[in-house]
mmCIF file of C-alpha atoms in Angstrom:
data_model
loop_
_atom_site.group_PDB
_atom_site.id
_atom_site.type_symbol
_atom_site.label_atom_id
_atom_site.label_comp_id
_atom_site.label_asym_id
_atom_site.label_seq_id
_atom_site.Cartn_x
_atom_site.Cartn_y
_atom_site.Cartn_z
ATOM 1 C CA UNK U 1 0.000 0.000 0.000
ATOM 2 C CA UNK U 2 1.377 3.370 -1.028
ATOM 3 C CA UNK U 3 2.096 5.840 1.781
ATOM 4 C CA UNK U 4 0.507 8.527 -0.361
ATOM 5 C CA UNK U 5 -2.845 6.831 0.155
ATOM 6 C CA UNK U 6 -5.269 4.964 -2.026
ATOM 7 C CA UNK U 7 -8.146 6.655 -3.881
ATOM 8 C CA UNK U 8 -11.313 4.829 -4.880
ATOM 9 C CA UNK U 9 -14.062 6.845 -6.530
ATOM 10 C CA UNK U 10 -17.722 6.020 -7.121
ATOM 11 C CA UNK U 11 -20.260 8.525 -8.357
ATOM 12 C CA UNK U 12 -23.465 8.218 -6.386
ATOM 13 C CA UNK U 13 -25.646 10.850 -8.038
ATOM 14 C CA UNK U 14 -25.397 13.934 -10.217
ATOM 15 C CA UNK U 15 -23.461 16.612 -8.383
ATOM 16 C CA UNK U 16 -22.028 14.237 -5.756
ATOM 17 C CA UNK U 17 -19.245 11.684 -5.621
ATOM 18 C CA UNK U 18 -17.467 9.704 -2.940
ATOM 19 C CA UNK U 19 -13.748 9.142 -2.634
ATOM 20 C CA UNK U 20 -12.129 7.012 0.030
ATOM 21 C CA UNK U 21 -8.610 7.946 1.069
ATOM 22 C CA UNK U 22 -6.351 5.717 3.129
ATOM 23 C CA UNK U 23 -4.689 7.302 6.128
ATOM 24 C CA UNK U 24 -1.000 6.306 5.782
ATOM 25 C CA UNK U 25 -0.511 6.502 9.552
ATOM 26 C CA UNK U 26 -3.381 4.238 10.601
ATOM 27 C CA UNK U 27 -4.033 2.437 7.269
ATOM 28 C CA UNK U 28 -7.723 3.064 7.854
ATOM 29 C CA UNK U 29 -10.158 4.399 5.252
ATOM 30 C CA UNK U 30 -11.187 8.046 5.290
ATOM 31 C CA UNK U 31 -14.364 8.592 3.233
ATOM 32 C CA UNK U 32 -14.908 12.028 1.701
ATOM 33 C CA UNK U 33 -18.226 13.054 0.171
ATOM 34 C CA UNK U 34 -17.711 15.602 -2.608
ATOM 35 C CA UNK U 35 -20.427 18.049 -3.618
ATOM 36 C CA UNK U 36 -19.682 19.568 -7.009
ATOM 37 C CA UNK U 37 -20.851 23.036 -8.074
ATOM 38 C CA UNK U 38 -22.204 24.056 -11.437
ATOM 39 C CA UNK U 39 -20.624 25.019 -13.702
ATOM 40 C CA UNK U 40 -17.990 22.374 -12.927
ATOM 41 C CA UNK U 41 -14.519 23.232 -11.694
ATOM 42 C CA UNK U 42 -11.717 23.363 -14.238
ATOM 43 C CA UNK U 43 -8.126 24.525 -14.546
ATOM 44 C CA UNK U 44 -9.425 27.508 -16.509
ATOM 45 C CA UNK U 45 -12.115 28.196 -13.911
ATOM 46 C CA UNK U 46 -10.871 26.897 -10.549
ATOM 47 C CA UNK U 47 -13.318 26.555 -7.664
ATOM 48 C CA UNK U 48 -12.658 27.581 -4.075
ATOM 49 C CA UNK U 49 -12.611 24.610 -1.689
ATOM 50 C CA UNK U 50 -14.668 24.092 1.474
ATOM 51 C CA UNK U 51 -13.853 21.283 3.912
ATOM 52 C CA UNK U 52 -16.924 20.338 5.953
ATOM 53 C CA UNK U 53 -16.737 18.486 9.287
ATOM 54 C CA UNK U 54 -19.703 16.945 11.138
ATOM 55 C CA UNK U 55 -20.762 17.134 14.736
ATOM 56 C CA UNK U 56 -20.112 14.315 17.197
ATOM 57 C CA UNK U 57 -22.309 11.319 16.395
ATOM 58 C CA UNK U 58 -23.730 12.865 13.206
ATOM 59 C CA UNK U 59 -23.165 11.327 9.784
ATOM 60 C CA UNK U 60 -20.761 13.325 7.628
ATOM 61 C CA UNK U 61 -23.312 13.282 4.788
ATOM 62 C CA UNK U 62 -25.982 14.962 6.923
ATOM 63 C CA UNK U 63 -25.148 18.556 5.968
ATOM 64 C CA UNK U 64 -26.431 18.748 2.422
ATOM 65 C CA UNK U 65 -28.123 22.061 3.186
ATOM 66 C CA UNK U 66 -24.676 23.544 3.894
ATOM 67 C CA UNK U 67 -23.208 21.972 0.765
ATOM 68 C CA UNK U 68 -26.040 23.492 -1.278
ATOM 69 C CA UNK U 69 -25.410 27.071 -0.152
ATOM 70 C CA UNK U 70 -21.654 26.653 -0.654
ATOM 71 C CA UNK U 71 -22.119 25.081 -4.090
ATOM 72 C CA UNK U 72 -24.323 28.024 -5.017
ATOM 73 C CA UNK U 73 -21.350 30.308 -4.244
ATOM 74 C CA UNK U 74 -19.065 28.204 -6.475
ATOM 75 C CA UNK U 75 -17.375 26.078 -3.787
ATOM 76 C CA UNK U 76 -16.529 22.429 -4.222
ATOM 77 C CA UNK U 77 -17.409 20.913 -0.836
ATOM 78 C CA UNK U 78 -15.510 18.050 0.790
ATOM 79 C CA UNK U 79 -17.414 16.468 3.701
ATOM 80 C CA UNK U 80 -14.955 14.408 5.753
ATOM 81 C CA UNK U 81 -15.901 11.324 7.768
ATOM 82 C CA UNK U 82 -13.636 11.987 10.744
ATOM 83 C CA UNK U 83 -15.413 9.249 12.729
ATOM 84 C CA UNK U 84 -14.361 6.517 10.283
ATOM 85 C CA UNK U 85 -11.088 6.242 12.173
ATOM 86 C CA UNK U 86 -12.365 6.772 15.702
ATOM 87 C CA UNK U 87 -16.077 6.394 16.409
ATOM 88 C CA UNK U 88 -15.541 5.777 20.129
ATOM 89 C CA UNK U 89 -17.984 7.448 22.482
ATOM 90 C CA UNK U 90 -16.897 10.046 24.992
ATOM 91 C CA UNK U 91 -16.615 8.775 28.550
ATOM 92 C CA UNK U 92 -18.314 11.547 30.502
ATOM 93 C CA UNK U 93 -17.123 10.054 33.787
ATOM 94 C CA UNK U 94 -13.509 10.689 32.763
ATOM 95 C CA UNK U 95 -11.743 13.977 31.974
ATOM 96 C CA UNK U 96 -13.058 15.206 28.622
ATOM 97 C CA UNK U 97 -10.133 17.344 27.529
ATOM 98 C CA UNK U 98 -7.714 14.471 26.718
ATOM 99 C CA UNK U 99 -10.469 12.656 24.815
ATOM 100 C CA UNK U 100 -11.257 15.749 22.783
ATOM 101 C CA UNK U 101 -7.588 16.438 22.140
ATOM 102 C CA UNK U 102 -7.263 12.989 20.585
ATOM 103 C CA UNK U 103 -10.156 13.667 18.210
ATOM 104 C CA UNK U 104 -8.806 17.129 17.374
ATOM 105 C CA UNK U 105 -5.414 15.632 16.513
ATOM 106 C CA UNK U 106 -6.948 13.011 14.245
ATOM 107 C CA UNK U 107 -8.971 15.791 12.591
ATOM 108 C CA UNK U 108 -5.798 17.765 11.898
ATOM 109 C CA UNK U 109 -4.254 14.711 10.277
ATOM 110 C CA UNK U 110 -7.357 14.181 8.154
ATOM 111 C CA UNK U 111 -7.389 17.793 6.930
ATOM 112 C CA UNK U 112 -3.746 17.521 5.900
ATOM 113 C CA UNK U 113 -4.317 14.207 4.126
ATOM 114 C CA UNK U 114 -7.372 15.449 2.228
ATOM 115 C CA UNK U 115 -5.579 18.587 1.116
ATOM 116 C CA UNK U 116 -2.378 16.822 0.053
ATOM 117 C CA UNK U 117 -4.234 14.154 -1.936
ATOM 118 C CA UNK U 118 -6.623 16.434 -3.770
ATOM 119 C CA UNK U 119 -4.007 19.086 -4.463
ATOM 120 C CA UNK U 120 -2.214 16.415 -6.491
ATOM 121 C CA UNK U 121 -5.248 15.134 -8.349
ATOM 122 C CA UNK U 122 -7.514 18.153 -8.906
ATOM 123 C CA UNK U 123 -6.080 21.010 -10.948
ATOM 124 C CA UNK U 124 -9.405 22.852 -10.944
ATOM 125 C CA UNK U 125 -9.559 23.399 -7.177
ATOM 126 C CA UNK U 126 -8.231 26.613 -5.646
ATOM 127 C CA UNK U 127 -6.748 25.806 -2.240
ATOM 128 C CA UNK U 128 -5.686 29.421 -1.713
ATOM 129 C CA UNK U 129 -9.381 30.106 -1.046
ATOM 130 C CA UNK U 130 -9.873 27.289 1.448
ATOM 131 C CA UNK U 131 -12.917 27.648 3.723
ATOM 132 C CA UNK U 132 -13.429 25.425 6.773
ATOM 133 C CA UNK U 133 -16.966 24.665 7.949
ATOM 134 C CA UNK U 134 -17.794 22.564 10.993
ATOM 135 C CA UNK U 135 -20.575 21.776 13.458
ATOM 136 C CA UNK U 136 -19.887 21.161 17.155
ATOM 137 C CA UNK U 137 -16.894 18.764 17.353
ATOM 138 C CA UNK U 138 -16.326 19.384 13.641
ATOM 139 C CA UNK U 139 -16.213 23.101 14.358
ATOM 140 C CA UNK U 140 -13.612 22.492 17.074
ATOM 141 C CA UNK U 141 -11.516 20.417 14.670
ATOM 142 C CA UNK U 142 -11.834 23.128 12.028
ATOM 143 C CA UNK U 143 -10.841 25.837 14.515
ATOM 144 C CA UNK U 144 -7.739 23.883 15.521
ATOM 145 C CA UNK U 145 -6.675 23.550 11.887
ATOM 146 C CA UNK U 146 -7.403 27.218 11.154
ATOM 147 C CA UNK U 147 -5.114 28.248 14.025
ATOM 148 C CA UNK U 148 -2.246 26.210 12.551
ATOM 149 C CA UNK U 149 -2.572 26.446 8.760
ATOM 150 C CA UNK U 150 -3.406 29.227 6.313
ATOM 151 C CA UNK U 151 -7.108 29.323 5.457
ATOM 152 C CA UNK U 152 -9.278 31.965 3.811
ATOM 153 C CA UNK U 153 -12.143 31.657 6.270
ATOM 154 C CA UNK U 154 -13.859 29.647 8.994
ATOM 155 C CA UNK U 155 -17.544 28.969 9.696
ATOM 156 C CA UNK U 156 -18.545 27.138 12.866
ATOM 157 C CA UNK U 157 -21.959 25.983 13.948
ATOM 158 C CA UNK U 158 -21.850 26.116 17.744
ATOM 159 C CA UNK U 159 -18.381 24.713 18.398
ATOM 160 C CA UNK U 160 -17.877 24.859 22.148
ATOM 161 C CA UNK U 161 -14.400 23.707 23.208
ATOM 162 C CA UNK U 162 -11.614 24.744 20.830
ATOM 163 C CA UNK U 163 -10.478 28.375 20.876
ATOM 164 C CA UNK U 164 -11.494 30.194 17.705
ATOM 165 C CA UNK U 165 -8.652 31.881 15.810
ATOM 166 C CA UNK U 166 -8.464 35.638 16.220
ATOM 167 C CA UNK U 167 -6.864 36.499 12.870
ATOM 168 C CA UNK U 168 -8.971 34.454 10.419
ATOM 169 C CA UNK U 169 -12.196 35.723 8.786
ATOM 170 C CA UNK U 170 -14.794 34.055 10.983
ATOM 171 C CA UNK U 171 -18.521 33.398 11.234
ATOM 172 C CA UNK U 172 -19.720 31.478 14.289
ATOM 173 C CA UNK U 173 -23.437 30.731 14.551
ATOM 174 C CA UNK U 174 -24.365 29.980 18.150
ATOM 175 C CA UNK U 175 -27.175 27.780 19.457
ATOM 176 C CA UNK U 176 -29.628 29.010 22.060
ATOM 177 C CA UNK U 177 -29.393 25.990 24.374
ATOM 178 C CA UNK U 178 -25.607 25.835 24.953
ATOM 179 C CA UNK U 179 -22.694 28.030 25.971
ATOM 180 C CA UNK U 180 -19.086 27.903 24.773
ATOM 181 C CA UNK U 181 -16.269 27.294 27.238
ATOM 182 C CA UNK U 182 -14.524 30.432 28.551
ATOM 183 C CA UNK U 183 -12.086 31.886 26.017
ATOM 184 C CA UNK U 184 -13.501 30.047 23.001
ATOM 185 C CA UNK U 185 -15.251 33.072 21.488
ATOM 186 C CA UNK U 186 -13.174 36.170 20.770
ATOM 187 C CA UNK U 187 -13.978 39.445 22.473
ATOM 188 C CA UNK U 188 -14.758 42.308 20.117
ATOM 189 C CA UNK U 189 -11.374 43.969 20.698
ATOM 190 C CA UNK U 190 -9.555 40.664 20.061
ATOM 191 C CA UNK U 191 -11.074 40.070 16.619
ATOM 192 C CA UNK U 192 -13.064 43.065 15.355
ATOM 193 C CA UNK U 193 -13.871 41.326 12.078
ATOM 194 C CA UNK U 194 -15.229 38.165 13.720
ATOM 195 C CA UNK U 195 -18.958 37.667 13.235
ATOM 196 C CA UNK U 196 -20.530 35.911 16.235
ATOM 197 C CA UNK U 197 -24.301 35.419 15.956
ATOM 198 C CA UNK U 198 -26.527 33.978 18.701
ATOM 199 C CA UNK U 199 -29.613 32.442 17.117
ATOM 200 C CA UNK U 200 -32.877 32.376 19.084
ATOM 201 C CA UNK U 201 -34.720 29.057 19.258
ATOM 202 C CA UNK U 202 -31.822 27.140 17.701
ATOM 203 C CA UNK U 203 -30.909 23.863 19.374
ATOM 204 C CA UNK U 204 -27.310 22.665 19.151
ATOM 205 C CA UNK U 205 -28.294 19.158 18.038
ATOM 206 C CA UNK U 206 -30.621 20.467 15.303
ATOM 207 C CA UNK U 207 -27.910 22.107 13.178
ATOM 208 C CA UNK U 208 -27.886 19.392 10.513
ATOM 209 C CA UNK U 209 -30.196 18.038 7.807
ATOM 210 C CA UNK U 210 -32.174 16.321 10.578
ATOM 211 C CA UNK U 211 -33.109 19.655 12.150
ATOM 212 C CA UNK U 212 -36.217 21.717 11.401
ATOM 213 C CA UNK U 213 -36.447 23.141 7.889
ATOM 214 C CA UNK U 214 -36.963 26.616 9.335
ATOM 215 C CA UNK U 215 -33.647 26.423 11.207
ATOM 216 C CA UNK U 216 -31.797 25.126 8.161
ATOM 217 C CA UNK U 217 -33.175 28.074 6.200
ATOM 218 C CA UNK U 218 -32.013 30.547 8.856
ATOM 219 C CA UNK U 219 -28.544 29.027 8.982
ATOM 220 C CA UNK U 220 -28.287 29.066 5.199
ATOM 221 C CA UNK U 221 -29.384 32.699 5.013
ATOM 222 C CA UNK U 222 -26.829 33.755 7.643
ATOM 223 C CA UNK U 223 -24.027 31.933 5.846
ATOM 224 C CA UNK U 224 -25.043 33.347 2.458
ATOM 225 C CA UNK U 225 -24.926 36.902 3.811
ATOM 226 C CA UNK U 226 -21.505 36.349 5.368
ATOM 227 C CA UNK U 227 -20.113 34.836 2.160
ATOM 228 C CA UNK U 228 -21.434 37.915 0.357
ATOM 229 C CA UNK U 229 -19.435 40.135 2.689
ATOM 230 C CA UNK U 230 -21.882 41.135 5.440
ATOM 231 C CA UNK U 231 -21.990 40.154 9.095
ATOM 232 C CA UNK U 232 -25.569 38.937 9.548
ATOM 233 C CA UNK U 233 -27.636 40.257 12.449
#
C-alpha cells in the first residue's frame, strides 16, 4: 500500500461523488463526500474549496443544506468522515479534555491528508481560497486547523471547546441551548472582524439536515450573507 494513500471513486448521483482515502498513519479508510458546483470546476475556472466536518455522532453526509449554499457560491465541498477512524464514544465520567484532544489531533491529520491528496489530483480546485466549515466537534476540529494552517475563512456551527482563531475571517453561529467554554469566542477587541451570531430558538443538536427546515433556512441565510461580505444580524 502506497504511503501517499489509495483513492477509490464512485459517483453516487449527479453533483455528488465519494472518494475514500487511506490514512497512511493508521491504514484506515477516510471517506470524503464531494459536492460539485455548477458550472464544474476546471483549470481555466478553478473553484474555491470548502472542507466540511460533522458534529459528534452525526453522519458526515448529513449537511447537504450547507453543501447546497456553498455550491451556489461556487465552492466544491468536501465532507470528511472523521469518525471513520475513531467512532468511540466520549466517557463523561472521565476527563473530557484528553479525549477531545485525541479527536482534534486526528482531525488535523485528516485535513492535511485530504488537502495533500486532492491538491495532487484536482487542478481545478483553488486551495488558496480554502474555507473550513464545521458543526460542534467538527467546528472544534476546524478551529484547531485554522489556528495552525493558512485558510481563507472559517464557519462554525456552535463549536464549544476549541479556541477560535483571532486572525482568520470568521462566522460562528451559536445555538440558544448551549454556551461555549470560557475563552472560546473572541472578544470584540480581540477580533473586530469576527462575526458571532446567537440564534434564538436554535438547538445545538438540530444544526444538521435532521433539524427543522426553518432552522436550516435561517442558517443558510446567515451563511449566504456572510459569504457575500456582510456580518448577519
